[in-house]
Amino acid sequence: MTKAEIARLAQGIKLKVRKGDRVMIITGKDKGQVGFIEKVFPKRQRVVVLQENQDNPDQPLPLNAAIRHRKARTQAEKSARIKIAVPIHISNVMVLDPKTQEPSRIGRRLEDKTLIRFAKKSGEKIIDQKVMEND
């Protein structure tokens, strides 16, 4: 490993997506679906995307879901099929432009000595959103 690679790894991985961003899935079985980022795994470059649930706002629906079968442990309990959100690679999602609500690439620029993110389609600043805050 070179010194440059070690320095880059020590610096941390900088992604263009963050928790709470509204994104559209651009490939895979859920192509075209819009949701929000619930969790980010920077080292693996993956994100968990959830979709707002109109019926129960406290229980969002997973996108890119896998079904797990849970067997009943007692006679009173029923067996169930549970949908679990599987992480998706960040290259398969695009952040939505805040102005047009269409997928857009993300750029960074300095404004007032702070680095901000902006949508390249409209140039609009992307504000960090607080969605489904449970922390």
PDB file of N, CA, C and O in Angstrom, residues 27-77:
ATOM      1  N   THR A  27     -31.744   1.366 -10.815  1.00  0.00           N
ATOM      2  CA  THR A  27     -31.579   0.028 -11.396  1.00  0.00           C
ATOM      3  C   THR A  27     -32.141  -1.014 -10.438  1.00  0.00           C
ATOM      4  O   THR A  27     -32.309  -0.761  -9.259  1.00  0.00           O
ATOM      5  N   GLY A  28     -32.391  -2.195 -10.966  1.00  0.00           N
ATOM      6  CA  GLY A  28     -32.843  -3.301 -10.133  1.00  0.00           C
ATOM      7  C   GLY A  28     -34.344  -3.489 -10.159  1.00  0.00           C
ATOM      8  O   GLY A  28     -35.058  -2.870 -10.943  1.00  0.00           O
ATOM      9  N   LYS A  29     -34.817  -4.341  -9.262  1.00  0.00           N
ATOM     10  CA  LYS A  29     -36.238  -4.702  -9.270  1.00  0.00           C
ATOM     11  C   LYS A  29     -37.149  -3.556  -8.840  1.00  0.00           C
ATOM     12  O   LYS A  29     -38.319  -3.544  -9.183  1.00  0.00           O
ATOM     13  N   ASP A  30     -36.626  -2.595  -8.080  1.00  0.00           N
ATOM     14  CA  ASP A  30     -37.427  -1.450  -7.629  1.00  0.00           C
ATOM     15  C   ASP A  30     -37.107  -0.185  -8.410  1.00  0.00           C
ATOM     16  O   ASP A  30     -37.233   0.922  -7.893  1.00  0.00           O
ATOM     17  N   LYS A  31     -36.694  -0.326  -9.665  1.00  0.00           N
ATOM     18  CA  LYS A  31     -36.319   0.820 -10.498  1.00  0.00           C
ATOM     19  C   LYS A  31     -37.475   1.815 -10.590  1.00  0.00           C
ATOM     20  O   LYS A  31     -38.626   1.434 -10.817  1.00  0.00           O
ATOM     21  N   GLY A  32     -37.166   3.098 -10.367  1.00  0.00           N
ATOM     22  CA  GLY A  32     -38.178   4.141 -10.455  1.00  0.00           C
ATOM     23  C   GLY A  32     -38.844   4.474  -9.137  1.00  0.00           C
ATOM     24  O   GLY A  32     -39.552   5.470  -9.042  1.00  0.00           O
ATOM     25  N   GLN A  33     -38.632   3.659  -8.112  1.00  0.00           N
ATOM     26  CA  GLN A  33     -39.244   3.908  -6.802  1.00  0.00           C
ATOM     27  C   GLN A  33     -38.513   5.042  -6.088  1.00  0.00           C
ATOM     28  O   GLN A  33     -37.296   5.155  -6.163  1.00  0.00           O
ATOM     29  N   VAL A  34     -39.270   5.881  -5.378  1.00  0.00           N
ATOM     30  CA  VAL A  34     -38.705   7.007  -4.635  1.00  0.00           C
ATOM     31  C   VAL A  34     -38.836   6.723  -3.148  1.00  0.00           C
ATOM     32  O   VAL A  34     -39.883   6.263  -2.677  1.00  0.00           O
ATOM     33  N   GLY A  35     -37.768   6.993  -2.408  1.00  0.00           N
ATOM     34  CA  GLY A  35     -37.779   6.797  -0.965  1.00  0.00           C
ATOM     35  C   GLY A  35     -36.759   7.702  -0.304  1.00  0.00           C
ATOM     36  O   GLY A  35     -36.293   8.671  -0.905  1.00  0.00           O
ATOM     37  N   PHE A  36     -36.411   7.384   0.934  1.00  0.00           N
ATOM     38  CA  PHE A  36     -35.409   8.160   1.642  1.00  0.00           C
ATOM     39  C   PHE A  36     -34.366   7.219   2.232  1.00  0.00           C
ATOM     40  O   PHE A  36     -34.638   6.052   2.481  1.00  0.00           O
ATOM     41  N   ILE A  37     -33.164   7.739   2.419  1.00  0.00           N
ATOM     42  CA  ILE A  37     -32.072   6.938   2.957  1.00  0.00           C
ATOM     43  C   ILE A  37     -32.227   6.843   4.465  1.00  0.00           C
ATOM     44  O   ILE A  37     -32.310   7.857   5.154  1.00  0.00           O
ATOM     45  N   GLU A  38     -32.277   5.609   4.961  1.00  0.00           N
ATOM     46  CA  GLU A  38     -32.452   5.375   6.387  1.00  0.00           C
ATOM     47  C   GLU A  38     -31.123   5.114   7.073  1.00  0.00           C
ATOM     48  O   GLU A  38     -30.927   5.489   8.215  1.00  0.00           O
ATOM     49  N   LYS A  39     -30.189   4.471   6.358  1.00  0.00           N
ATOM     50  CA  LYS A  39     -28.898   4.142   6.946  1.00  0.00           C
ATOM     51  C   LYS A  39     -27.842   4.111   5.848  1.00  0.00           C
ATOM     52  O   LYS A  39     -28.133   3.718   4.723  1.00  0.00           O
ATOM     53  N   VAL A  40     -26.614   4.551   6.200  1.00  0.00           N
ATOM     54  CA  VAL A  40     -25.513   4.589   5.241  1.00  0.00           C
ATOM     55  C   VAL A  40     -24.366   3.746   5.775  1.00  0.00           C
ATOM     56  O   VAL A  40     -24.021   3.826   6.952  1.00  0.00           O
ATOM     57  N   PHE A  41     -23.783   2.913   4.898  1.00  0.00           N
ATOM     58  CA  PHE A  41     -22.603   2.120   5.224  1.00  0.00           C
ATOM     59  C   PHE A  41     -21.455   2.630   4.350  1.00  0.00           C
ATOM     60  O   PHE A  41     -21.263   2.148   3.234  1.00  0.00           O
ATOM     61  N   PRO A  42     -20.659   3.610   4.835  1.00  0.00           N
ATOM     62  CA  PRO A  42     -19.642   4.235   3.986  1.00  0.00           C
ATOM     63  C   PRO A  42     -18.554   3.276   3.504  1.00  0.00           C
ATOM     64  O   PRO A  42     -18.136   3.355   2.352  1.00  0.00           O
ATOM     65  N   LYS A  43     -18.080   2.377   4.348  1.00  0.00           N
ATOM     66  CA  LYS A  43     -16.996   1.484   3.937  1.00  0.00           C
ATOM     67  C   LYS A  43     -17.441   0.527   2.836  1.00  0.00           C
ATOM     68  O   LYS A  43     -16.669   0.192   1.950  1.00  0.00           O
ATOM     69  N   ARG A  44     -18.677   0.071   2.894  1.00  0.00           N
ATOM     70  CA  ARG A  44     -19.197  -0.840   1.875  1.00  0.00           C
ATOM     71  C   ARG A  44     -19.848  -0.091   0.714  1.00  0.00           C
ATOM     72  O   ARG A  44     -20.274  -0.702  -0.262  1.00  0.00           O
ATOM     73  N   GLN A  45     -19.992   1.238   0.840  1.00  0.00           N
ATOM     74  CA  GLN A  45     -20.643   2.106  -0.141  1.00  0.00           C
ATOM     75  C   GLN A  45     -22.060   1.637  -0.457  1.00  0.00           C
ATOM     76  O   GLN A  45     -22.452   1.495  -1.611  1.00  0.00           O
ATOM     77  N   ARG A  46     -22.813   1.386   0.586  1.00  0.00           N
ATOM     78  CA  ARG A  46     -24.200   0.933   0.433  1.00  0.00           C
ATOM     79  C   ARG A  46     -25.125   1.753   1.322  1.00  0.00           C
ATOM     80  O   ARG A  46     -24.692   2.314   2.328  1.00  0.00           O
ATOM     81  N   VAL A  47     -26.403   1.794   0.946  1.00  0.00           N
ATOM     82  CA  VAL A  47     -27.414   2.512   1.714  1.00  0.00           C
ATOM     83  C   VAL A  47     -28.668   1.653   1.837  1.00  0.00           C
ATOM     84  O   VAL A  47     -28.936   0.802   0.990  1.00  0.00           O
ATOM     85  N   VAL A  48     -29.428   1.882   2.896  1.00  0.00           N
ATOM     86  CA  VAL A  48     -30.726   1.242   3.074  1.00  0.00           C
ATOM     87  C   VAL A  48     -31.775   2.293   2.738  1.00  0.00           C
ATOM     88  O   VAL A  48     -31.770   3.394   3.305  1.00  0.00           O
ATOM     89  N   VAL A  49     -32.658   1.963   1.793  1.00  0.00           N
ATOM     90  CA  VAL A  49     -33.673   2.904   1.336  1.00  0.00           C
ATOM     91  C   VAL A  49     -35.049   2.424   1.790  1.00  0.00           C
ATOM     92  O   VAL A  49     -35.409   1.262   1.596  1.00  0.00           O
ATOM     93  N   LEU A  50     -35.797   3.332   2.417  1.00  0.00           N
ATOM     94  CA  LEU A  50     -37.160   3.055   2.851  1.00  0.00           C
ATOM     95  C   LEU A  50     -38.113   3.995   2.124  1.00  0.00           C
ATOM     96  O   LEU A  50     -37.720   5.052   1.650  1.00  0.00           O
ATOM     97  N   GLN A  51     -39.391   3.590   2.080  1.00  0.00           N
ATOM     98  CA  GLN A  51     -40.421   4.377   1.411  1.00  0.00           C
ATOM     99  C   GLN A  51     -41.481   4.756   2.436  1.00  0.00           C
ATOM    100  O   GLN A  51     -41.834   3.941   3.295  1.00  0.00           O
ATOM    101  N   GLU A  52     -42.001   5.978   2.328  1.00  0.00           N
ATOM    102  CA  GLU A  52     -43.048   6.399   3.253  1.00  0.00           C
ATOM    103  C   GLU A  52     -44.285   5.523   3.084  1.00  0.00           C
ATOM    104  O   GLU A  52     -44.649   5.167   1.975  1.00  0.00           O
ATOM    105  N   ASN A  53     -44.922   5.192   4.207  1.00  0.00           N
ATOM    106  CA  ASN A  53     -46.114   4.347   4.210  1.00  0.00           C
ATOM    107  C   ASN A  53     -47.323   5.230   4.492  1.00  0.00           C
ATOM    108  O   ASN A  53     -47.411   5.841   5.554  1.00  0.00           O
ATOM    109  N   GLN A  54     -48.257   5.309   3.530  1.00  0.00           N
ATOM    110  CA  GLN A  54     -49.449   6.149   3.705  1.00  0.00           C
ATOM    111  C   GLN A  54     -50.363   5.602   4.803  1.00  0.00           C
ATOM    112  O   GLN A  54     -50.990   6.360   5.540  1.00  0.00           O
ATOM    113  N   ASP A  55     -50.462   4.264   4.917  1.00  0.00           N
ATOM    114  CA  ASP A  55     -51.361   3.653   5.895  1.00  0.00           C
ATOM    115  C   ASP A  55     -50.861   3.831   7.321  1.00  0.00           C
ATOM    116  O   ASP A  55     -51.642   4.103   8.226  1.00  0.00           O
ATOM    117  N   ASN A  56     -49.561   3.642   7.543  1.00  0.00           N
ATOM    118  CA  ASN A  56     -48.972   3.750   8.874  1.00  0.00           C
ATOM    119  C   ASN A  56     -47.668   4.539   8.777  1.00  0.00           C
ATOM    120  O   ASN A  56     -46.618   3.973   8.488  1.00  0.00           O
ATOM    121  N   PRO A  57     -47.705   5.868   9.016  1.00  0.00           N
ATOM    122  CA  PRO A  57     -46.505   6.692   8.855  1.00  0.00           C
ATOM    123  C   PRO A  57     -45.339   6.297   9.768  1.00  0.00           C
ATOM    124  O   PRO A  57     -44.197   6.599   9.461  1.00  0.00           O
ATOM    125  N   ASP A  58     -45.618   5.625  10.885  1.00  0.00           N
ATOM    126  CA  ASP A  58     -44.554   5.218  11.806  1.00  0.00           C
ATOM    127  C   ASP A  58     -43.806   3.979  11.319  1.00  0.00           C
ATOM    128  O   ASP A  58     -42.733   3.669  11.817  1.00  0.00           O
ATOM    129  N   GLN A  59     -44.366   3.252  10.346  1.00  0.00           N
ATOM    130  CA  GLN A  59     -43.779   2.008   9.855  1.00  0.00           C
ATOM    131  C   GLN A  59     -43.485   2.137   8.359  1.00  0.00           C
ATOM    132  O   GLN A  59     -44.306   1.775   7.523  1.00  0.00           O
ATOM    133  N   PRO A  60     -42.294   2.651   7.968  1.00  0.00           N
ATOM    134  CA  PRO A  60     -41.986   2.791   6.542  1.00  0.00           C
ATOM    135  C   PRO A  60     -41.782   1.438   5.866  1.00  0.00           C
ATOM    136  O   PRO A  60     -41.421   0.452   6.515  1.00  0.00           O
ATOM    137  N   LEU A  61     -42.018   1.409   4.555  1.00  0.00           N
ATOM    138  CA  LEU A  61     -41.873   0.177   3.776  1.00  0.00           C
ATOM    139  C   LEU A  61     -40.449   0.068   3.221  1.00  0.00           C
ATOM    140  O   LEU A  61     -39.901   1.051   2.733  1.00  0.00           O
ATOM    141  N   PRO A  62     -39.847  -1.114   3.274  1.00  0.00           N
ATOM    142  CA  PRO A  62     -38.482  -1.254   2.733  1.00  0.00           C
ATOM    143  C   PRO A  62     -38.490  -1.362   1.211  1.00  0.00           C
ATOM    144  O   PRO A  62     -39.365  -1.994   0.628  1.00  0.00           O
ATOM    145  N   LEU A  63     -37.514  -0.716   0.587  1.00  0.00           N
ATOM    146  CA  LEU A  63     -37.274  -0.893  -0.844  1.00  0.00           C
ATOM    147  C   LEU A  63     -36.075  -1.821  -0.985  1.00  0.00           C
ATOM    148  O   LEU A  63     -35.223  -1.877  -0.107  1.00  0.00           O
ATOM    149  N   ASN A  64     -35.980  -2.544  -2.088  1.00  0.00           N
ATOM    150  CA  ASN A  64     -34.960  -3.576  -2.283  1.00  0.00           C
ATOM    151  C   ASN A  64     -35.061  -4.583  -1.129  1.00  0.00           C
ATOM    152  O   ASN A  64     -34.089  -4.879  -0.448  1.00  0.00           O
ATOM    153  N   ALA A  65     -36.270  -5.088  -0.918  1.00  0.00           N
ATOM    154  CA  ALA A  65     -36.548  -5.945   0.233  1.00  0.00           C
ATOM    155  C   ALA A  65     -36.314  -7.417  -0.066  1.00  0.00           C
ATOM    156  O   ALA A  65     -36.475  -7.870  -1.198  1.00  0.00           O
ATOM    157  N   ALA A  66     -35.921  -8.130   0.969  1.00  0.00           N
ATOM    158  CA  ALA A  66     -35.809  -9.587   0.928  1.00  0.00           C
ATOM    159  C   ALA A  66     -36.823 -10.141   1.918  1.00  0.00           C
ATOM    160  O   ALA A  66     -37.099  -9.526   2.946  1.00  0.00           O
ATOM    161  N   ILE A  67     -37.375 -11.298   1.607  1.00  0.00           N
ATOM    162  CA  ILE A  67     -38.376 -11.903   2.494  1.00  0.00           C
ATOM    163  C   ILE A  67     -37.716 -12.981   3.342  1.00  0.00           C
ATOM    164  O   ILE A  67     -37.033 -13.860   2.819  1.00  0.00           O
ATOM    165  N   ARG A  68     -37.911 -12.880   4.636  1.00  0.00           N
ATOM    166  CA  ARG A  68     -37.418 -13.877   5.585  1.00  0.00           C
ATOM    167  C   ARG A  68     -38.629 -14.575   6.202  1.00  0.00           C
ATOM    168  O   ARG A  68     -39.604 -13.927   6.571  1.00  0.00           O
ATOM    169  N   HIS A  69     -38.542 -15.888   6.321  1.00  0.00           N
ATOM    170  CA  HIS A  69     -39.626 -16.659   6.907  1.00  0.00           C
ATOM    171  C   HIS A  69     -39.310 -16.899   8.373  1.00  0.00           C
ATOM    172  O   HIS A  69     -38.237 -17.393   8.703  1.00  0.00           O
ATOM    173  N   ARG A  70     -40.263 -16.521   9.239  1.00  0.00           N
ATOM    174  CA  ARG A  70     -40.079 -16.717  10.673  1.00  0.00           C
ATOM    175  C   ARG A  70     -41.062 -17.788  11.136  1.00  0.00           C
ATOM    176  O   ARG A  70     -42.274 -17.666  10.948  1.00  0.00           O
ATOM    177  N   LYS A  71     -40.524 -18.821  11.738  1.00  0.00           N
ATOM    178  CA  LYS A  71     -41.345 -19.927  12.208  1.00  0.00           C
ATOM    179  C   LYS A  71     -41.940 -19.589  13.580  1.00  0.00           C
ATOM    180  O   LYS A  71     -41.280 -18.952  14.400  1.00  0.00           O
ATOM    181  N   ALA A  72     -43.172 -20.043  13.819  1.00  0.00           N
ATOM    182  CA  ALA A  72     -43.822 -19.814  15.114  1.00  0.00           C
ATOM    183  C   ALA A  72     -43.079 -20.583  16.204  1.00  0.00           C
ATOM    184  O   ALA A  72     -42.735 -21.750  16.033  1.00  0.00           O
ATOM    185  N   ARG A  73     -42.828 -19.926  17.321  1.00  0.00           N
ATOM    186  CA  ARG A  73     -42.116 -20.567  18.431  1.00  0.00           C
ATOM    187  C   ARG A  73     -43.076 -21.251  19.400  1.00  0.00           C
ATOM    188  O   ARG A  73     -42.711 -22.213  20.069  1.00  0.00           O
ATOM    189  N   THR A  74     -44.289 -20.718  19.487  1.00  0.00           N
ATOM    190  CA  THR A  74     -45.310 -21.332  20.349  1.00  0.00           C
ATOM    191  C   THR A  74     -46.564 -21.560  19.512  1.00  0.00           C
ATOM    192  O   THR A  74     -46.681 -21.060  18.392  1.00  0.00           O
ATOM    193  N   GLN A  75     -47.531 -22.294  20.090  1.00  0.00           N
ATOM    194  CA  GLN A  75     -48.775 -22.551  19.347  1.00  0.00           C
ATOM    195  C   GLN A  75     -49.614 -21.287  19.211  1.00  0.00           C
ATOM    196  O   GLN A  75     -50.367 -21.134  18.262  1.00  0.00           O
ATOM    197  N   ALA A  76     -49.486 -20.368  20.162  1.00  0.00           N
ATOM    198  CA  ALA A  76     -50.256 -19.124  20.111  1.00  0.00           C
ATOM    199  C   ALA A  76     -49.717 -18.177  19.038  1.00  0.00           C
ATOM    200  O   ALA A  76     -50.436 -17.344  18.498  1.00  0.00           O
ATOM    201  N   GLU A  77     -48.448 -18.327  18.710  1.00  0.00           N
ATOM    202  CA  GLU A  77     -47.792 -17.456  17.730  1.00  0.00           C
ATOM    203  C   GLU A  77     -48.000 -18.017  16.325  1.00  0.00           C
ATOM    204  O   GLU A  77     -48.122 -19.222  16.140  1.00  0.00           O
TER     205      GLU A  77
END
